[in-house]
XYZ file of C-alpha atoms in Angstrom:
710
model
C 8.671 19.702 -10.634
C 8.533 17.471 -7.534
C 5.834 18.277 -4.930
C 8.455 19.220 -2.315
C 10.232 21.518 -4.722
C 6.938 23.064 -5.820
C 5.871 23.714 -2.243
C 9.258 25.266 -1.516
C 8.954 27.574 -4.505
C 5.439 28.636 -3.493
C 6.629 29.286 0.040
C 9.441 31.492 -1.268
C 7.014 33.420 -3.473
C 4.701 34.021 -0.530
C 7.583 35.385 1.503
C 8.673 37.589 -1.371
C 5.157 39.019 -1.661
C 5.369 39.923 2.010
C 8.771 41.459 1.355
C 7.248 43.422 -1.515
C 4.904 45.084 0.963
C 7.971 46.183 2.931
C 9.322 47.806 -0.219
C 5.998 49.508 -0.772
C 6.027 51.121 2.700
C 9.669 52.123 2.352
C 11.237 49.671 4.793
C 13.248 47.880 2.121
C 15.042 49.263 -0.905
C 14.199 47.976 -4.435
C 17.722 46.705 -5.112
C 17.709 44.652 -1.915
C 14.324 43.172 -2.825
C 15.545 42.185 -6.286
C 18.667 40.585 -4.848
C 16.396 38.684 -2.464
C 14.398 37.355 -5.382
C 17.544 36.096 -7.069
C 18.648 34.434 -3.834
C 15.260 32.833 -3.142
C 14.064 31.863 -6.639
C 17.286 31.426 -8.529
C 18.458 32.955 -11.786
C 16.013 31.297 -14.190
C 12.931 31.527 -11.977
C 13.575 35.222 -11.373
C 13.923 35.821 -15.119
C 10.567 34.177 -15.830
C 8.466 35.208 -12.824
C 9.751 38.528 -11.475
C 7.627 40.745 -13.757
C 4.455 38.893 -12.823
C 5.433 39.109 -9.159
C 5.612 42.916 -9.240
C 2.589 43.359 -11.541
C 0.298 44.536 -8.662
C 2.576 47.558 -8.238
C 1.635 48.816 -11.710
C -1.557 50.325 -10.301
C -0.550 50.706 -6.635
C 2.744 52.518 -7.200
C 3.733 53.025 -10.803
C 7.041 54.754 -10.018
C 8.197 51.856 -7.841
C 7.070 49.447 -10.549
C 9.209 51.333 -13.069
C 12.251 51.217 -10.780
C 11.956 47.470 -10.235
C 11.391 46.889 -13.932
C 14.508 48.853 -14.849
C 16.571 46.884 -12.277
C 15.227 43.656 -13.804
C 16.067 44.724 -17.347
C 19.538 45.873 -16.392
C 20.245 42.598 -14.630
C 19.042 40.427 -17.508
C 20.413 42.636 -20.294
C 23.139 40.202 -21.267
C 22.657 38.463 -24.596
C 23.456 34.860 -25.396
C 26.541 36.077 -27.289
C 27.821 37.795 -24.150
C 27.348 34.628 -22.150
C 29.156 32.642 -24.826
C 32.090 35.065 -24.733
C 32.253 34.799 -20.949
C 32.201 31.005 -21.083
C 34.975 31.040 -23.673
C 37.101 33.372 -21.530
C 36.614 31.163 -18.482
C 37.554 28.112 -20.526
C 40.816 29.740 -21.683
C 41.712 30.691 -18.124
C 40.959 27.172 -16.941
C 43.178 25.674 -19.671
C 46.033 28.010 -18.797
C 45.769 27.265 -15.095
C 45.518 23.549 -15.808
C 48.866 23.613 -17.577
C 50.498 25.183 -14.517
C 48.769 23.028 -11.942
C 49.346 19.547 -10.625
C 46.989 16.698 -11.635
C 45.387 16.811 -8.199
C 44.170 20.321 -8.890
C 41.974 19.310 -11.812
C 38.273 19.998 -11.575
C 35.276 19.793 -13.816
C 32.278 21.936 -14.582
C 29.057 20.765 -12.969
C 26.922 18.967 -15.501
C 23.146 19.323 -15.616
C 22.735 15.729 -14.511
C 24.883 16.048 -11.416
C 23.199 15.669 -8.064
C 22.849 19.010 -6.246
C 24.647 17.806 -3.147
C 27.787 16.981 -5.122
C 30.179 19.900 -5.111
C 31.815 20.836 -8.378
C 34.161 23.690 -8.954
C 35.135 26.124 -11.626
C 38.779 27.072 -11.580
C 39.192 30.811 -11.511
C 42.151 32.972 -10.659
C 41.884 35.014 -7.503
C 40.231 38.317 -8.252
C 41.642 41.296 -6.432
C 39.015 43.543 -4.929
C 39.530 46.979 -3.450
C 40.471 46.848 0.199
C 37.463 46.909 2.487
C 35.231 44.929 0.149
C 33.855 42.200 2.314
C 30.127 41.808 1.951
C 28.883 38.382 1.093
C 28.546 38.048 -2.674
C 26.282 35.906 -4.829
C 28.351 33.555 -6.961
C 26.499 33.454 -10.278
C 28.347 32.579 -13.475
C 27.325 34.600 -16.485
C 25.457 37.425 -14.716
C 26.341 41.071 -14.792
C 26.929 42.647 -11.380
C 24.762 45.634 -10.617
C 27.480 48.012 -9.568
C 24.989 50.795 -8.948
C 23.087 49.033 -6.225
C 23.333 50.891 -2.908
C 24.833 49.392 0.250
C 22.294 50.810 2.643
C 20.459 47.573 3.460
C 22.853 44.726 2.686
C 21.329 42.226 5.099
C 17.922 40.703 5.676
C 16.371 39.388 8.847
C 14.931 35.916 9.127
C 11.606 35.381 10.851
C 11.592 32.330 13.088
C 7.817 32.101 12.628
C 8.191 31.326 8.937
C 11.367 29.225 9.029
C 10.726 25.829 7.427
C 12.836 22.854 6.540
C 14.471 23.271 3.160
C 12.717 21.274 0.470
C 15.444 21.575 -2.108
C 19.183 21.075 -1.922
C 20.988 24.349 -2.404
C 23.144 24.628 -5.490
C 26.416 26.372 -5.154
C 29.414 27.248 -7.210
C 32.671 26.515 -5.474
C 35.676 28.545 -6.529
C 39.176 27.116 -6.237
C 41.876 29.732 -6.128
C 45.284 28.773 -7.399
C 46.788 32.195 -7.018
C 47.573 33.513 -3.558
C 44.826 35.846 -2.397
C 45.952 39.440 -2.583
C 45.150 42.075 0.055
C 41.514 43.073 -0.219
C 40.436 39.884 -1.977
C 36.872 39.092 -1.051
C 35.886 35.464 -0.836
C 32.852 34.288 -2.779
C 30.627 32.188 -0.586
C 27.538 30.074 -1.082
C 24.249 31.831 -0.395
C 21.493 29.841 1.249
C 17.892 29.890 0.120
C 15.617 32.396 1.765
C 13.714 30.908 4.677
C 11.711 33.862 5.899
C 11.743 37.544 6.679
C 10.646 39.930 9.361
C 10.621 43.669 9.504
C 12.257 46.024 11.990
C 8.925 46.637 13.672
C 6.643 43.981 15.182
C 5.787 41.215 12.726
C 2.430 41.930 11.134
C 0.044 39.782 9.163
C -1.571 40.902 5.932
C -4.125 43.585 6.572
C -2.608 44.742 9.864
C -2.136 48.456 10.156
C 1.439 49.708 9.880
C 2.491 52.390 12.344
C 5.571 54.561 12.111
C 7.663 55.185 15.203
C 6.906 58.877 15.243
C 3.162 58.235 15.210
C 3.209 55.969 18.240
C 1.361 57.354 21.226
C 3.566 56.909 24.260
C 0.576 56.595 26.573
C -0.864 53.598 24.739
C -0.234 50.137 26.091
C 2.486 48.590 23.930
C 2.322 45.080 22.559
C 5.170 43.706 24.587
C 6.050 40.160 25.139
C 5.544 37.672 22.327
C 6.683 39.650 19.332
C 9.743 41.116 20.994
C 10.782 37.777 22.469
C 10.431 36.202 19.030
C 12.527 38.970 17.469
C 15.206 38.373 20.112
C 15.189 34.669 19.301
C 15.721 35.524 15.648
C 19.308 36.473 16.426
C 21.654 33.762 15.277
C 19.196 32.191 12.844
C 19.987 31.508 9.215
C 21.674 34.418 7.476
C 20.975 35.359 3.871
C 23.814 37.121 2.106
C 23.163 39.857 -0.407
C 25.418 41.147 -3.175
C 27.458 44.262 -2.793
C 29.387 46.601 -4.969
C 32.919 45.403 -5.779
C 34.146 48.784 -4.550
C 32.788 48.684 -0.997
C 33.150 51.847 1.120
C 35.687 52.070 3.977
C 34.721 50.117 7.093
C 32.955 51.576 10.125
C 34.542 51.292 13.574
C 31.827 50.408 16.079
C 33.290 51.331 19.477
C 31.629 49.327 22.262
C 31.860 50.494 25.856
C 28.929 49.890 28.239
C 26.472 48.810 25.560
C 27.198 45.090 25.244
C 23.961 44.071 23.546
C 22.375 43.468 20.156
C 18.823 44.496 21.106
C 17.966 48.208 21.033
C 21.492 49.372 20.265
C 21.351 52.678 18.304
C 25.054 52.724 17.429
C 24.860 49.165 16.119
C 21.868 49.950 13.907
C 23.539 53.215 12.868
C 26.574 51.269 11.644
C 24.337 49.187 9.390
C 22.772 52.322 7.931
C 26.201 53.503 6.762
C 26.187 50.592 4.335
C 29.793 49.552 4.885
C 31.694 46.728 6.574
C 31.497 46.983 10.375
C 34.433 46.369 12.730
C 33.255 46.061 16.369
C 36.016 47.017 18.810
C 36.406 47.216 22.584
C 39.230 49.341 23.976
C 40.242 48.880 27.605
C 41.825 51.901 29.277
C 41.562 51.590 33.096
C 43.198 54.979 33.697
C 40.554 56.734 31.626
C 37.763 54.812 33.363
C 39.006 55.810 36.797
C 38.903 59.537 36.158
C 40.640 62.288 38.117
C 39.717 61.365 41.689
C 39.095 58.302 43.847
C 36.145 56.870 41.954
C 37.074 53.154 42.078
C 35.150 52.938 38.814
C 36.614 49.546 37.968
C 36.531 47.435 41.108
C 37.323 43.728 41.219
C 33.774 42.330 40.964
C 32.821 44.870 38.327
C 35.827 43.968 36.168
C 35.068 40.281 36.542
C 31.512 40.832 35.316
C 32.870 42.875 32.405
C 35.188 40.015 31.436
C 32.326 37.528 31.401
C 29.968 39.947 29.633
C 32.541 40.587 26.905
C 32.991 36.862 26.410
C 29.224 36.377 26.039
C 28.873 39.366 23.733
C 31.719 38.117 21.555
C 29.770 34.865 21.114
C 26.640 36.843 20.219
C 28.509 38.719 17.505
C 29.963 35.485 16.152
C 26.452 34.074 15.805
C 25.609 36.909 13.413
C 28.801 36.474 11.434
C 31.004 39.091 13.100
C 33.518 39.304 15.932
C 34.696 41.677 18.651
C 38.240 43.027 18.421
C 39.810 43.560 21.856
C 42.426 46.282 22.239
C 44.333 47.599 25.228
C 44.915 51.346 25.139
C 48.588 52.095 24.794
C 50.713 55.124 25.422
C 54.237 56.243 24.649
C 56.846 56.221 27.366
C 55.287 57.025 30.732
C 51.967 58.136 29.206
C 48.819 56.331 30.270
C 46.936 54.309 27.710
C 44.922 56.528 25.418
C 41.757 55.467 23.585
C 42.366 58.283 21.102
C 45.823 56.984 20.211
C 44.441 53.457 19.828
C 41.586 54.651 17.612
C 43.963 56.644 15.413
C 46.138 53.587 14.932
C 43.036 51.551 14.149
C 41.844 54.110 11.597
C 45.257 54.026 9.933
C 45.282 50.224 9.841
C 41.740 49.725 8.534
C 41.154 52.852 6.464
C 37.945 53.531 8.382
C 36.362 56.960 7.931
C 33.571 56.621 10.505
C 33.566 55.870 14.248
C 30.242 55.228 16.007
C 29.560 54.655 19.709
C 26.879 54.989 22.364
C 27.560 57.850 24.759
C 28.640 57.414 28.375
C 27.914 60.214 30.834
C 30.584 60.307 33.528
C 32.073 63.823 33.137
C 35.650 62.594 32.688
C 34.555 60.042 30.084
C 32.429 62.584 28.239
C 35.423 64.917 28.180
C 37.506 62.054 26.770
C 34.877 61.397 24.090
C 34.741 65.086 23.151
C 38.516 65.125 22.688
C 38.358 61.936 20.620
C 35.604 63.342 18.419
C 37.392 66.627 17.794
C 40.719 64.941 16.992
C 39.156 62.433 14.617
C 37.160 65.166 12.872
C 40.408 67.042 12.192
C 41.736 63.882 10.538
C 38.666 63.652 8.326
C 37.041 60.834 10.311
C 33.397 61.241 11.293
C 32.724 60.437 14.962
C 29.129 60.155 16.121
C 27.727 59.372 19.570
C 24.238 57.950 20.186
C 22.131 58.354 23.330
C 20.927 55.131 24.947
C 22.516 54.585 28.371
C 19.859 56.555 30.296
C 16.248 57.346 29.541
C 17.105 61.049 29.598
C 20.412 62.543 28.522
C 21.647 64.056 31.825
C 23.317 66.924 29.987
C 19.945 67.980 28.571
C 18.132 68.313 31.940
C 17.397 71.865 33.055
C 15.848 73.387 36.178
C 14.275 76.166 34.113
C 10.678 76.715 35.193
C 11.112 74.466 38.243
C 13.765 76.137 40.350
C 16.279 74.658 42.762
C 13.946 73.958 45.689
C 13.957 70.210 46.326
C 16.906 69.527 44.028
C 18.307 66.067 44.590
C 14.940 64.365 45.000
C 13.344 62.147 42.353
C 10.214 64.310 42.367
C 12.196 67.451 41.552
C 14.106 65.640 38.800
C 10.911 64.307 37.201
C 9.392 67.806 37.350
C 12.432 69.159 35.501
C 12.019 66.487 32.831
C 8.326 67.247 32.408
C 8.896 71.005 32.314
C 11.729 70.718 29.791
C 10.979 67.610 27.732
C 13.596 66.237 25.390
C 13.064 64.102 22.353
C 10.517 61.288 22.418
C 11.587 58.005 23.957
C 10.813 56.061 20.789
C 10.404 52.326 20.395
C 13.155 49.769 21.032
C 15.248 48.700 18.056
C 15.308 45.098 16.922
C 18.608 43.189 16.887
C 20.329 42.689 13.535
C 20.561 39.201 12.099
C 23.992 39.800 10.565
C 26.767 42.360 10.252
C 28.774 43.053 7.082
C 32.370 42.062 7.738
C 35.619 43.564 6.459
C 38.013 41.816 4.085
C 40.785 42.136 6.670
C 40.338 42.248 10.418
C 42.669 44.431 12.497
C 45.108 42.799 14.863
C 43.694 42.621 18.377
C 44.610 40.974 21.656
C 42.976 38.165 23.578
C 40.343 38.915 26.195
C 42.603 37.532 28.916
C 45.282 40.065 27.945
C 43.036 42.858 29.259
C 43.519 41.485 32.785
C 39.892 41.939 33.833
C 39.476 38.568 35.553
C 42.931 38.169 37.053
C 42.924 36.026 40.208
C 45.457 36.295 43.070
C 47.834 33.427 43.789
C 48.961 31.889 47.035
C 52.600 31.395 47.915
C 52.391 27.780 46.737
C 51.230 28.946 43.303
C 47.575 27.897 43.586
C 44.876 30.324 42.457
C 42.408 31.971 44.823
C 39.145 31.773 42.878
C 37.160 34.418 44.749
C 34.568 34.645 41.925
C 33.376 31.020 42.027
C 30.079 31.896 43.740
C 29.551 34.882 41.456
C 29.719 32.550 38.452
C 27.133 30.259 40.054
C 24.787 33.162 40.808
C 24.591 34.918 37.445
C 24.120 34.423 33.723
C 26.420 37.127 32.361
C 25.012 37.370 28.827
C 22.340 39.464 27.166
C 20.069 36.424 27.120
C 20.449 36.214 30.893
C 19.288 39.829 31.177
C 16.131 39.159 29.176
C 15.461 35.936 31.079
C 15.610 37.805 34.402
C 13.369 40.540 33.038
C 10.765 38.072 31.805
C 10.810 36.186 35.105
C 10.364 39.406 37.087
C 7.513 40.684 34.908
C 5.692 37.378 35.283
C 6.029 37.189 39.050
C 7.991 39.640 41.211
C 6.550 42.827 39.734
C 3.161 42.090 41.300
C 4.687 42.105 44.787
C 7.212 44.861 44.174
C 5.185 47.754 45.560
C 4.711 46.285 49.039
C 7.449 43.664 49.337
C 10.453 44.916 47.358
C 12.347 45.344 50.638
C 12.035 41.672 51.576
C 15.420 39.997 51.695
C 13.945 36.495 52.017
C 12.024 36.510 48.717
C 12.943 37.282 45.078
C 10.724 40.351 44.734
C 13.300 42.533 42.988
C 14.365 42.362 39.368
C 18.162 41.881 39.869
C 18.646 43.788 36.601
C 21.078 46.424 37.872
C 24.308 44.802 36.562
C 22.760 44.282 33.138
C 21.683 47.915 33.007
C 25.118 49.079 34.131
C 26.963 47.225 31.388
C 24.331 47.995 28.784
C 23.262 44.388 28.273
C 19.712 45.645 28.686
C 18.662 49.107 27.609
C 16.469 51.190 29.938
C 14.139 51.887 27.011
C 13.587 48.171 26.437
C 12.910 47.749 30.159
C 10.364 50.586 30.179
C 8.461 49.186 27.217
C 8.333 45.690 28.642
C 7.307 46.999 32.064
C 4.484 49.027 30.523
C 3.164 45.917 28.851
C 2.393 44.003 32.041
C -0.981 44.247 33.673
C 0.445 45.574 36.967
C 2.544 48.730 36.622
C 3.831 49.815 40.043
C 5.039 53.443 39.950
C 7.671 52.490 42.521
C 9.427 50.235 40.008
C 9.260 52.775 37.196
C 10.596 55.501 39.491
C 13.753 53.437 39.982
C 14.816 54.255 36.434
C 14.149 57.937 37.108
C 16.276 57.579 40.267
C 19.075 56.122 38.095
C 18.862 59.065 35.693
C 18.861 61.461 38.663
C 22.150 59.969 39.871
C 23.801 60.664 36.531
C 22.395 64.179 36.455
C 23.900 64.843 39.887
C 27.237 63.475 38.726
C 27.251 65.885 35.783
C 26.532 68.772 38.171
C 29.038 67.701 40.833
C 31.779 65.552 39.260
C 33.604 65.170 42.606
C 30.739 63.558 44.572
C 32.453 60.125 44.606
C 35.024 61.455 47.085
C 33.976 64.957 48.242
C 31.022 65.682 50.562
C 28.515 68.051 48.983
C 27.590 69.766 52.260
C 30.715 71.451 53.692
C 29.600 71.444 57.383
C 29.718 67.641 57.467
C 33.421 67.630 56.598
C 34.178 68.969 60.085
C 32.348 66.135 61.894
C 34.330 63.575 63.825
C 34.604 60.178 62.151
C 36.098 56.999 63.547
C 39.274 55.536 62.075
C 38.938 52.102 63.699
C 40.160 49.685 60.998
C 39.004 46.710 63.059
C 35.401 47.872 62.932
C 35.686 48.516 59.200
C 37.098 45.051 58.553
C 34.374 43.409 60.656
C 31.737 45.246 58.644
C 33.366 44.276 55.343
C 33.602 40.586 56.246
C 30.181 40.252 57.863
C 31.490 39.808 61.420
C 29.745 42.630 63.305
C 27.559 40.375 65.463
C 24.339 41.805 64.021
C 22.869 38.927 61.978
C 21.051 40.986 59.329
C 24.081 43.185 58.617
C 26.404 40.180 58.553
C 24.110 38.212 56.230
C 23.927 41.112 53.783
C 27.678 41.692 53.756
C 28.365 37.984 53.220
C 25.876 37.898 50.374
C 27.691 40.871 48.854
C 31.092 39.173 49.151
C 29.931 35.857 47.708
C 27.546 36.968 44.946
C 28.496 40.603 44.298
C 24.977 41.852 44.977
C 22.299 42.691 47.565
C 18.935 44.367 47.138
C 18.432 48.092 47.612
C 16.825 47.830 51.037
C 19.759 45.843 52.397
C 22.189 48.391 50.968
C 20.425 51.017 53.048
C 20.619 48.820 56.152
C 24.378 48.199 55.951
C 25.129 51.805 54.971
C 23.162 53.159 57.907
C 24.947 50.747 60.253
C 28.409 51.785 59.036
C 27.704 55.500 59.349
C 25.301 55.799 62.292
C 26.560 52.991 64.571
C 30.222 52.505 63.643
C 30.739 56.226 62.896
C 32.939 55.416 59.916
C 33.053 57.889 57.014
C 30.782 57.234 54.072
C 33.748 57.165 51.666
C 34.867 53.844 53.204
C 31.512 52.271 52.422
C 31.473 53.733 48.930
C 34.906 52.330 48.106
C 33.985 48.864 49.415
C 30.766 48.788 47.424
C 32.620 49.844 44.275
C 35.081 46.998 44.722
C 32.610 44.216 45.577
C 29.381 44.993 43.703
C 28.968 43.503 40.220
C 26.713 46.469 39.426
C 29.111 49.037 40.885
C 28.072 52.357 39.423
C 29.937 55.549 40.292
C 26.919 57.839 39.914
C 24.422 55.688 41.821
C 26.722 54.581 44.639
C 28.105 58.075 45.177
C 24.616 59.583 45.432
C 23.412 56.863 47.824
C 26.423 57.057 50.131
C 26.370 60.878 50.156
C 22.718 60.785 51.200
C 23.427 58.055 53.762
C 26.309 60.111 55.144
C 23.915 63.026 55.728
C 25.854 65.213 53.312
C 24.007 64.629 50.016
C 21.447 66.819 48.303
C 18.620 64.562 49.494
C 20.234 63.193 52.645
C 18.473 60.619 54.780
C 16.509 61.823 57.774
C 16.314 58.359 59.316
C 18.529 55.681 60.844
C 17.822 52.001 60.158
C 18.326 49.844 63.234
C 19.461 46.354 62.144
C 17.064 44.507 64.477
C 14.010 46.618 63.687
C 14.775 46.389 59.957
C 14.932 42.596 60.172
C 11.276 42.489 61.193
C 10.461 44.122 57.856
C 12.773 42.316 55.463
C 13.365 38.920 57.127
C 10.680 38.257 59.743
C 11.213 34.466 59.827
C 15.004 34.526 59.637
C 15.334 32.539 56.407
C 17.672 35.129 54.868
C 19.957 35.119 57.899
C 19.954 31.296 58.019
C 21.050 31.164 54.360
C 24.055 33.442 54.719
C 24.912 32.878 58.392
C 24.584 29.110 58.748
C 26.071 29.170 62.259
C 22.753 30.715 63.391
C 20.506 28.329 61.464
C 19.299 26.402 64.541
C 18.187 29.441 66.521
C 14.421 30.022 66.872
C 12.729 32.697 64.745
C 12.110 35.028 67.669
C 15.805 35.103 68.634
C 17.659 34.630 65.369
C 18.033 38.397 64.892
C 19.044 38.850 68.568
C 21.428 36.002 69.346
C 22.892 37.905 72.322
C 19.596 37.298 74.123
C 19.823 33.530 73.717
C 20.658 31.457 76.818
C 24.126 29.979 76.808
C 22.699 26.460 76.667
C 20.761 27.302 73.497
C 23.870 28.751 71.878
C 25.812 25.578 72.742
C 23.120 23.357 71.223
C 23.114 25.543 68.096
C 26.867 25.071 67.786
């Protein structure tokens, strides 16, 4: 054996010993481990070395040793006579096919002296598999398939820490199919040599103590950054295919909504645990998203972000060997598009018997999901929802033991959560390295067909690209979310407590759009935030404030359009459309308000302090109703969130449960958030040449100074 080949074999054995420890602690099943050995060592090496590899288990765990030994014996139970009969049968089939084929279709069996990088092929007729069988299969001539091996863990993760350059060329058997592939035919593909493994928990070295999720003390400081970043980077690395039963179970429909991520996605991991092919789908139904009232749940900027996020997420799924099927909800006649109808058609087309999704909590969407679940259950299809969008399921929060005094405040909400605790938060879930794919993908539509990023056109036919600056300002993918989080935890978090209101410095996380579309889970954010040396309670309370907004929405589903406090409905409100338009376009004459509104229009975002400033100005100084501000925010914010925006505007309009008892003057506020005028100069360049002391009060400037400033 050459030195490079020997070192490669020893490396594979070392990795398999580490994998064996995973089997011992119950994180890997014996059949999956044996299949890994065959993939890493090859047929002959496994035959000669497997028993010695598992010998330490004889004393450590005799029952597991017996199971692995029986799997080994069953796999290698074929006799030389059986192999000879198989070779003879293949030879007869090859001769028969050769007589029917053209000379160009001839092929030869690979000879022992052939170089490994030269592809040979064995001519075999297409083998019809049951529909739904799609897992990657090991192409090994002369071996008996283990049809009893379970499908629970068909894929293995690859550890970037242990990935090394391959020292041996990988041998493969290429199958030429003369016959037309029949429905359900699963293609046999080449399986690459094992490069490395890592477990679902943090990577551990030999001798490190293993800790189960349930035993983890929530108060302890978690090991945050390096291991989790390395596990994220493992996505898209080399994929190792494992064998599956020829009769694979029906596929699982994985219904994505606002959970466009691979990291810490319970529904995604739940689909893998079913042990069946997974079909990720996204169904767009704008009528269902909007709900019964004027929620403006899908405004222009929000839909544009969704379009870009779906495009990025589709690429992420392709890197792990899958894809995202886009569907537009359809209805019959004048009916609105129905997700239930679309799912039923999808179940009929694919034969799926399971639908999994992460729950959403808007009351009208939860009602939709309940109807979908009940209807699918009647048809014999299991439908399961997972909790992940908020830290606390808003439908599980109770005021029992706390009372109603102070309801609407974050302190009251946190007291309710402490008094009536739910299930433990748990640890974030690692992203999968691959997804088992179906033999046949359902027919979908293109992303553009959903109409999420449609741009208006001028009379001359040219496009008005209003989102150009939004594209320049954001990375719309899951990787962009984690990059922003890492940057914030290394810098901005240390100034957040005292300077989060500053508009002229990046002291906020800018994570709100990623949280809204589920590209970053709140649980992942909490764990990473706990890992930094500085842990400002103000930042952590923001997530509680987000959960509070969803709890209020479950209690009062009409808060996006109806004032909670009836007396405020009788107040006089202005209907001056000119004032409203000036506020929307950043033309009020108050530099701080105008700068914030222009930032909103160009980038789809402003920090929380500035949202308070412009809301207070609209309501207290222009006397316009809060609903006008809410609707504009929903249309222009990339993080437009019905629950959060409705709660904020209700409070700003003095009619919410925790309404504001203050008014923010735009000049006084500028001394806090933009004392040197750099923020105003960035977004209102016509004021750039004014001195610092007058930039927030240009009406006090002499006429000569205004002329010099242009």
